[in-house]
Coordinates of C-alpha atoms in Angstrom, one line a residue:
G1 CA 0.0 0.0 0.0
E2 CA 1.0 3.7 0.0
G3 CA 2.3 3.4 3.5
S4 CA 4.7 0.8 2.5
W5 CA 5.8 2.8 -0.4
K6 CA 6.4 5.9 1.9
H7 CA 8.6 3.6 4.0
I8 CA 10.7 2.5 1.3
R9 CA 11.2 6.1 0.1
T10 CA 12.8 6.8 3.5
M11 CA 15.5 4.3 2.7
G12 CA 17.1 6.8 0.3
G13 CA 17.6 9.3 3.2
S14 CA 21.0 10.4 4.5
G15 CA 22.8 7.7 6.7
N16 CA 19.9 5.2 6.5
T17 CA 21.4 1.8 5.8
Q18 CA 18.3 -0.2 7.0
R19 CA 17.3 -3.2 4.8
S20 CA 13.8 -4.1 4.5
E21 CA 11.6 -6.8 3.2
T22 CA 10.6 -6.5 -0.5
L23 CA 7.5 -4.3 -0.7
P24 CA 4.3 -4.8 -2.8
R25 CA 5.0 -1.9 -5.3
E26 CA 8.6 -3.0 -5.5
R27 CA 7.5 -6.4 -6.5
C28 CA 5.4 -5.0 -9.3
L29 CA 8.2 -3.1 -10.6
L30 CA 10.5 -6.1 -10.5
G31 CA 8.1 -8.0 -12.5
L32 CA 9.1 -6.2 -15.4
V33 CA 12.6 -7.3 -15.2
A34 CA 12.4 -10.8 -13.9
S35 CA 13.7 -12.5 -17.0
D36 CA 17.4 -12.8 -17.8
E37 CA 16.7 -11.3 -21.3
I38 CA 15.2 -8.1 -20.0
F39 CA 17.7 -7.7 -17.2
R40 CA 20.4 -7.9 -19.8
R41 CA 18.7 -5.3 -21.8
M42 CA 18.5 -2.9 -19.0
A43 CA 22.2 -3.4 -18.4
N44 CA 22.8 -1.8 -21.8
E45 CA 23.1 -5.1 -23.7
D46 CA 26.9 -5.3 -23.2
H47 CA 26.9 -8.5 -21.3
R48 CA 27.8 -7.0 -18.1
P49 CA 26.8 -9.2 -15.1
N50 CA 25.7 -6.2 -13.0
M51 CA 23.4 -3.2 -13.4
S52 CA 24.1 0.2 -12.2
L53 CA 21.7 2.8 -10.9
E54 CA 21.9 4.7 -14.2
D55 CA 21.0 1.6 -16.1
F56 CA 18.1 0.9 -13.7
E57 CA 16.8 4.4 -14.0
S58 CA 16.8 4.5 -17.8
G59 CA 15.6 0.8 -18.0
I60 CA 12.4 1.4 -16.0
A61 CA 11.7 4.6 -18.1
E62 CA 12.0 2.5 -21.3
Y63 CA 9.2 0.1 -19.8
A64 CA 7.0 3.0 -19.0
V65 CA 7.4 2.7 -15.2
T66 CA 7.0 6.2 -13.7
L67 CA 9.2 6.9 -10.6
E68 CA 10.7 10.1 -9.2
K69 CA 14.4 9.9 -9.1
D70 CA 14.4 9.5 -5.4
E71 CA 11.9 6.8 -5.6
A72 CA 13.9 4.9 -8.2
E73 CA 17.1 5.2 -6.0
A74 CA 15.2 4.0 -2.9
V75 CA 14.0 0.9 -4.9
F76 CA 17.4 0.3 -6.2
K77 CA 19.0 0.5 -2.8
A78 CA 16.3 -1.8 -1.3
I79 CA 17.1 -4.5 -3.9
D80 CA 20.9 -4.1 -3.5
K81 CA 21.2 -6.2 -0.5
D82 CA 24.9 -6.5 -0.4
G83 CA 25.3 -2.7 -0.8
S84 CA 27.6 -3.0 -3.7
G85 CA 26.1 -0.1 -5.7
T86 CA 25.1 -2.5 -8.5
L87 CA 22.4 -5.1 -9.0
D88 CA 23.0 -8.7 -10.3
I89 CA 20.3 -11.1 -11.5
N90 CA 20.3 -13.3 -8.2
E91 CA 19.2 -10.0 -6.3
F92 CA 16.4 -9.7 -8.7
I93 CA 15.3 -13.2 -8.3
K94 CA 15.4 -13.0 -4.4
A95 CA 13.5 -9.7 -4.5
L96 CA 10.8 -11.2 -6.7
R97 CA 10.0 -14.0 -4.2
P98 CA 6.4 -14.0 -3.0
P99 CA 6.2 -14.2 0.8
M100 CA 5.8 -17.7 2.5
P101 CA 4.5 -18.5 5.8
K102 CA 6.9 -19.9 8.4
E103 CA 5.3 -23.2 8.5
R104 CA 5.6 -23.7 4.9
E105 CA 9.2 -22.4 4.8
D106 CA 10.1 -24.8 7.4
A107 CA 8.6 -27.7 5.4
V108 CA 10.6 -26.7 2.4
L109 CA 13.7 -26.5 4.3
Q110 CA 13.3 -29.9 5.9
A111 CA 12.6 -31.2 2.4
F112 CA 15.9 -29.7 1.1
Q113 CA 17.9 -31.0 3.9
A114 CA 16.5 -34.6 3.5
I115 CA 17.4 -34.6 -0.2
D116 CA 20.8 -32.9 0.4
Q117 CA 22.3 -36.2 1.6
S118 CA 26.0 -34.8 1.2
G119 CA 25.1 -31.7 3.3
D120 CA 27.0 -29.4 1.0
G121 CA 24.0 -26.9 0.8
E122 CA 23.3 -28.0 -2.9
I123 CA 21.3 -30.7 -4.3
S124 CA 23.1 -32.5 -7.2
T125 CA 21.6 -34.1 -10.2
E126 CA 22.2 -37.6 -8.6
E127 CA 20.3 -36.5 -5.5
V128 CA 17.4 -35.1 -7.5
R129 CA 17.3 -38.4 -9.5
K130 CA 17.2 -40.4 -6.2
Y131 CA 14.4 -38.5 -4.5
Y132 CA 12.3 -36.9 -7.2
N133 CA 9.1 -38.8 -8.1
P134 CA 8.3 -38.3 -11.8
K135 CA 5.4 -40.7 -11.6
M136 CA 3.4 -37.9 -10.2
H137 CA 4.0 -35.5 -13.0
P138 CA 0.7 -34.9 -14.9
M139 CA 2.3 -35.6 -18.3
V140 CA 3.8 -38.9 -17.1
R141 CA 0.4 -40.0 -15.6
R142 CA -1.2 -39.2 -19.1
K143 CA 1.6 -41.3 -20.7
K144 CA 2.7 -38.2 -22.8
W145 CA 6.2 -38.1 -21.3
T146 CA 8.7 -40.5 -20.1
E147 CA 9.9 -40.3 -16.4
E148 CA 13.4 -39.1 -17.7
R149 CA 11.8 -36.3 -19.7
A150 CA 9.9 -35.1 -16.7
L151 CA 13.0 -35.2 -14.5
E152 CA 14.9 -33.1 -17.3
V153 CA 12.0 -30.5 -17.3
F154 CA 12.0 -30.4 -13.5
L155 CA 15.6 -29.7 -13.2
K156 CA 15.3 -26.8 -15.7
V157 CA 12.6 -25.3 -13.6
F158 CA 15.1 -24.6 -10.7
E159 CA 17.8 -22.9 -12.9
T160 CA 18.4 -19.4 -12.1
P161 CA 18.9 -17.2 -15.3
G162 CA 22.6 -16.8 -16.0
D163 CA 23.6 -19.6 -13.5
K164 CA 22.8 -22.9 -15.1
D165 CA 25.2 -25.2 -13.3
G166 CA 23.2 -28.3 -13.1
K167 CA 22.7 -28.0 -9.3
V168 CA 19.8 -26.9 -7.1
T169 CA 20.9 -24.4 -4.3
L170 CA 18.9 -23.7 -1.2
D171 CA 18.0 -20.3 -2.8
E172 CA 16.7 -21.9 -6.0
F173 CA 14.7 -24.4 -4.0
I174 CA 13.1 -21.9 -1.8
N175 CA 12.4 -19.6 -4.7
F176 CA 10.6 -22.3 -6.6
Y177 CA 8.4 -23.2 -3.6
C178 CA 7.7 -19.5 -2.9
N179 CA 6.0 -19.4 -6.3
V180 CA 4.2 -22.8 -5.6
S181 CA 3.1 -21.4 -2.2
A182 CA 1.8 -18.2 -3.8
S183 CA -0.5 -20.3 -5.9
T184 CA -1.6 -22.8 -3.2
E185 CA -4.2 -21.4 -0.7
D186 CA -4.5 -24.4 1.5
D187 CA -1.6 -25.3 3.8
E188 CA -2.3 -29.1 3.7
D189 CA -2.4 -29.0 0.0
F190 CA 1.1 -27.3 -0.1
F191 CA 2.5 -29.9 2.3
Q192 CA 1.1 -32.7 0.1
I193 CA 2.5 -31.2 -3.0
I194 CA 6.0 -31.6 -1.4
K195 CA 5.2 -35.1 -0.3
N196 CA 4.1 -36.1 -3.8
V197 CA 7.0 -34.6 -5.6
W198 CA 9.8 -36.0 -3.3
K199 CA 10.3 -39.6 -2.0
I200 CA 11.3 -38.6 1.6

């Protein structure tokens, strides 16, 4: 709401280094630059991995997002979690996450830890193969896809634009289930989705 937007504006004030949760209007703005393609375009199409404040201001203007200069700077600083003065694609992805209740987040974290048998903070392709249940995929159940095809598609879902390393990090795992959570109203349905997908 407007109150939240007034709060984020204050982050641009002198000496204010406070970090806040992503706010509703900020989410709407970030929706325009969620994809890797648009992010690169806003970064002047020169393949730089980061976006400057100047790039950000000119980019949002190109996409017809009307913000005062101080508002744009406040949003930029709110997204720039590491305070580097530039934005990378991962900061955009994290800022876009829909909020998830603690009970759901705890369930997602428990699932990740159960799958991450090596305990290295990443889920390998081998670990996904071991615990993912492709039989529950709608296309497999309709005999349109093989289980291997469902697994390949599932792995691609977790990939962060610009960081396709074949592994699933905790950030990528949580980001995926934040989106699932946003479209799942009932808690029990959400927990059942996790149980159906993973053999844990």
